[in-house]
Tab-separated table of C-alpha atoms in Angstrom:
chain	number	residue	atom	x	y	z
A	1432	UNK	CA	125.068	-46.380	-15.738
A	1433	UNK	CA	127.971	-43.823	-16.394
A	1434	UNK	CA	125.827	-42.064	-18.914
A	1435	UNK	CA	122.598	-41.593	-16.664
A	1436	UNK	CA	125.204	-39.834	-14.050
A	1437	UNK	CA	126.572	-37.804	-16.613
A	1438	UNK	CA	123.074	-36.865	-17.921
A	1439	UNK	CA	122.122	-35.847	-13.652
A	1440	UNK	CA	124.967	-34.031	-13.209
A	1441	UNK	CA	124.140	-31.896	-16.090
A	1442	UNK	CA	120.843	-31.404	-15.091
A	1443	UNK	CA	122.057	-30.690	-12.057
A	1444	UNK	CA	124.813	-28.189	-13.178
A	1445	UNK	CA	122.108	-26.314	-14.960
A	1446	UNK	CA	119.970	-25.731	-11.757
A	1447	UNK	CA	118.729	-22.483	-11.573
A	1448	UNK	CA	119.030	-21.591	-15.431
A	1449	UNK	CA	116.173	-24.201	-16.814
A	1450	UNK	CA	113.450	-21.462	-16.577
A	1451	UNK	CA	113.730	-19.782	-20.586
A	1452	UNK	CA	113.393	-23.634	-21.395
A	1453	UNK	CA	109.882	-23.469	-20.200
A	1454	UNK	CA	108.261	-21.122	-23.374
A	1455	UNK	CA	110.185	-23.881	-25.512
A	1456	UNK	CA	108.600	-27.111	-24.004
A	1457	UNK	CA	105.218	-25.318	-24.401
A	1458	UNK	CA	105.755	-24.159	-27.899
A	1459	UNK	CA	106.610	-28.257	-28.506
A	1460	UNK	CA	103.719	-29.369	-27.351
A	1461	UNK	CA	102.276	-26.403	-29.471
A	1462	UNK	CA	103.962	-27.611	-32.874
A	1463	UNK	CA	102.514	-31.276	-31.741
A	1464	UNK	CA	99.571	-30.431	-31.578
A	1465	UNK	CA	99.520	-28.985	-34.934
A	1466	UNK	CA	101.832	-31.922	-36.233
A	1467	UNK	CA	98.739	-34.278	-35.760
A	1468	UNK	CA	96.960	-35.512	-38.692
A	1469	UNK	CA	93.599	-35.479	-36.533
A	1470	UNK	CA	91.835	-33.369	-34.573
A	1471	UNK	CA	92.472	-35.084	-31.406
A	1472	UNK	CA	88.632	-35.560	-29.257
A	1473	UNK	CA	87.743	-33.332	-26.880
A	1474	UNK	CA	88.217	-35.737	-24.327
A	1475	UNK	CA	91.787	-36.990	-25.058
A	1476	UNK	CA	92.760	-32.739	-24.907
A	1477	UNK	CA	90.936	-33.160	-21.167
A	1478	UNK	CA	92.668	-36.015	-19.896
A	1479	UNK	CA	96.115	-34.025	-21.168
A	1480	UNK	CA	95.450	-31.567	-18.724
A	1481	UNK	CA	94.956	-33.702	-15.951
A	1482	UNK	CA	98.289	-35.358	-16.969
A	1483	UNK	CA	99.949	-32.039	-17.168
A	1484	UNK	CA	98.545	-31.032	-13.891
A	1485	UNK	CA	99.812	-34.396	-12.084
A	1486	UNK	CA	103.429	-34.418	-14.060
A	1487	UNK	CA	103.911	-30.219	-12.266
A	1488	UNK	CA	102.561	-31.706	-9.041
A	1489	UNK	CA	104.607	-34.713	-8.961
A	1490	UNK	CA	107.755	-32.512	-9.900
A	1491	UNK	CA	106.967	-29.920	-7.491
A	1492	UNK	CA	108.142	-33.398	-4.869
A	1493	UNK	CA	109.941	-35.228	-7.257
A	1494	UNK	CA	113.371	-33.339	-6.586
A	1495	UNK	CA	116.062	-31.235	-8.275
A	1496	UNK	CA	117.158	-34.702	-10.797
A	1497	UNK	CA	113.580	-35.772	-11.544
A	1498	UNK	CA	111.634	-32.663	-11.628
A	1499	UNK	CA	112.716	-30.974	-14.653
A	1500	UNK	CA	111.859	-33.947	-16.730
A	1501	UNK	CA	108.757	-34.166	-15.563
A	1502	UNK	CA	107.858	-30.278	-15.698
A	1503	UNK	CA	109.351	-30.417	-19.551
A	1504	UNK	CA	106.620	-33.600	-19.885
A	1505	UNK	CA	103.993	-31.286	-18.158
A	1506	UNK	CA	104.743	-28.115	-20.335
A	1507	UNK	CA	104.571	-30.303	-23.139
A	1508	UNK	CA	101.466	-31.851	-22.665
A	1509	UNK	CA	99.952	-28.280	-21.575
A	1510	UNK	CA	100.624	-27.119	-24.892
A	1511	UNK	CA	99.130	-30.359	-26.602
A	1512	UNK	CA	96.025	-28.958	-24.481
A	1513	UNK	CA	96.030	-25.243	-25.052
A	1514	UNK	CA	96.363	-25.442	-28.704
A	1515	UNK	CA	93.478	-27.880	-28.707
A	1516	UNK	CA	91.630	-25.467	-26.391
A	1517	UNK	CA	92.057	-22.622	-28.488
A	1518	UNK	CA	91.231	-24.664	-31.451
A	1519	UNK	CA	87.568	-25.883	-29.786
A	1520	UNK	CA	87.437	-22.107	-28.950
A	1521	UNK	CA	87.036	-20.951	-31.942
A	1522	UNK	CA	85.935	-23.423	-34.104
A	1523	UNK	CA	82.922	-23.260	-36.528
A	1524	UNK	CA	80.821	-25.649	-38.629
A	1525	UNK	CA	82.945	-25.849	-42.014
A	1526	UNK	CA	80.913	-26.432	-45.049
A	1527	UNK	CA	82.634	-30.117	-46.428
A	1528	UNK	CA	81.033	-29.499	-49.967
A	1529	UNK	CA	80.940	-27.220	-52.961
A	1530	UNK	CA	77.751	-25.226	-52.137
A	1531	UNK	CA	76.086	-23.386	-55.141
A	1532	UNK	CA	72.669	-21.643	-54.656
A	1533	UNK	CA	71.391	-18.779	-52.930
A	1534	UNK	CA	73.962	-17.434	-50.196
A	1535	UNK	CA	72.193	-14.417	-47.816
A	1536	UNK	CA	74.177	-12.239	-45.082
A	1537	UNK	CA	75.449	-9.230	-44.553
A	1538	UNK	CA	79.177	-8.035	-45.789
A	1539	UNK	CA	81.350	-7.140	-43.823
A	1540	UNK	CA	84.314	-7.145	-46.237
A	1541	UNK	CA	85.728	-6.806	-49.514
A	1542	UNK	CA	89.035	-7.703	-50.885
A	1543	UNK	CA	90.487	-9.345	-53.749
A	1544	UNK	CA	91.816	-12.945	-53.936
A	1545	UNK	CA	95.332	-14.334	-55.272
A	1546	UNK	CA	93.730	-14.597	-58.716
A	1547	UNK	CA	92.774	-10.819	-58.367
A	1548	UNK	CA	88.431	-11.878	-58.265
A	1549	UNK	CA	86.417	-9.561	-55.770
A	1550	UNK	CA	85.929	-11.414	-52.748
A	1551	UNK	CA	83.084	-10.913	-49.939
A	1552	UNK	CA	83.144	-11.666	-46.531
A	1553	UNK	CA	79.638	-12.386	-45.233
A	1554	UNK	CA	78.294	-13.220	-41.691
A	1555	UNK	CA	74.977	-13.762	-40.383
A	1556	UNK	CA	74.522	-16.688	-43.158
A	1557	UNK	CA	71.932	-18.119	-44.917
A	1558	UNK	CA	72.570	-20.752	-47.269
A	1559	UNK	CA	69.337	-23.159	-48.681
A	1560	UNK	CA	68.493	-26.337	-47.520
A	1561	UNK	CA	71.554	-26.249	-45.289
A	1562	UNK	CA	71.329	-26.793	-41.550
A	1563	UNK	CA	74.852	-26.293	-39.897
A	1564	UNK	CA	76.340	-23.265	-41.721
A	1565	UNK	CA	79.327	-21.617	-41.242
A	1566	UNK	CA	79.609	-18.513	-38.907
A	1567	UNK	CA	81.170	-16.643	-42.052
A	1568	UNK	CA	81.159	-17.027	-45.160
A	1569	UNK	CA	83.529	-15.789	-48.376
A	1570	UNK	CA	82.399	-15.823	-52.110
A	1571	UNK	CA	84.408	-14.818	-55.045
A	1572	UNK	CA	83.424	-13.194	-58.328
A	1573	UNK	CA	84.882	-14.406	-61.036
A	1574	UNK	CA	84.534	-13.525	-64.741
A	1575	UNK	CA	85.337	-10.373	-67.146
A	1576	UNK	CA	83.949	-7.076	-66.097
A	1577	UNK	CA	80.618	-6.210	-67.156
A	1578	UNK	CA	79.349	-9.474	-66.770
A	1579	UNK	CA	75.549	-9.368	-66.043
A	1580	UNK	CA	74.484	-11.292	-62.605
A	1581	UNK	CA	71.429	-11.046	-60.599
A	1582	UNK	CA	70.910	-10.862	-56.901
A	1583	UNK	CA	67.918	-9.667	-54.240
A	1584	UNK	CA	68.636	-6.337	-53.419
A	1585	UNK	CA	70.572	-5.541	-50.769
A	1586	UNK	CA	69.422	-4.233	-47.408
């Protein structure tokens, strides 16, 4: 029982300097969420929320001993959430195959890849006999210089 005193009273001691500790839960729950072999279902992000939302509602009462605990559990499980969030934000359908045909969109960038190829950046795609395709799309062209290739003409 000793220990769980000693572990209070340092709590306790620190009250009023716990706050910078907050950005560091979050960012845990951040790294979690990225630690996860899955992508976790929309759902399971939601109900995170809610749990984050109870544990910072239940600390707000809990008391000076309980309360950080449970805010560090809430921060943590916000930033399981966010990250998710963000990641549902922003997500796109990702091609899960090797796609060679005809590829149609407009460039909007150039640059060259590790391997030093010319690589384009297209959006507005159109790829054949595929239904879900990406919201951008990048090809690279590989081979020696003067290589003949043939393509519709551009727009």
């Amino acid at each position: 029982m000793w220990m769980w005193q000693a572990i209070g009273q340092g709590i306790l001691g620190q009250r009023g300097a716990l706050m910078p500790w907050s950005p560091v839960m979050l960012a845990l729950g951040i790294g979690g969420y990225f630690a996860l072999r899955q992508e976790p279902p929309v759902w399971a992000l939601i109900a995170l929320a809610g749990c984050a939302v109870v544990a910072f509602l239940v600390a707000w009462k809990a008391g000076p001993l309980l309360g950080p605990g449970l805010l560090a559990a809430g921060l943590v499980a916000a930033g399981v959430a966010l990250a998710g969030a963000r990641a549902q934000a922003v997500a796109a359908p990702v091609l899960d195959f090797r796609y060679y045909g005809p590829i149609e969109g407009r460039v909007v960038g150039m640059d060259r890849s590790a391997s030093g190829a010319l690589r384009l950046t297209l959006d507005r795609v159109r790829l054949h006999r595929v239904r879900e395709v990406p919201a951008r799309v990048r090809i690279s062209l590989h081979g020696p210089p003067g290589r003949r290739c043939r393509a519709p003409a551009c727009e």
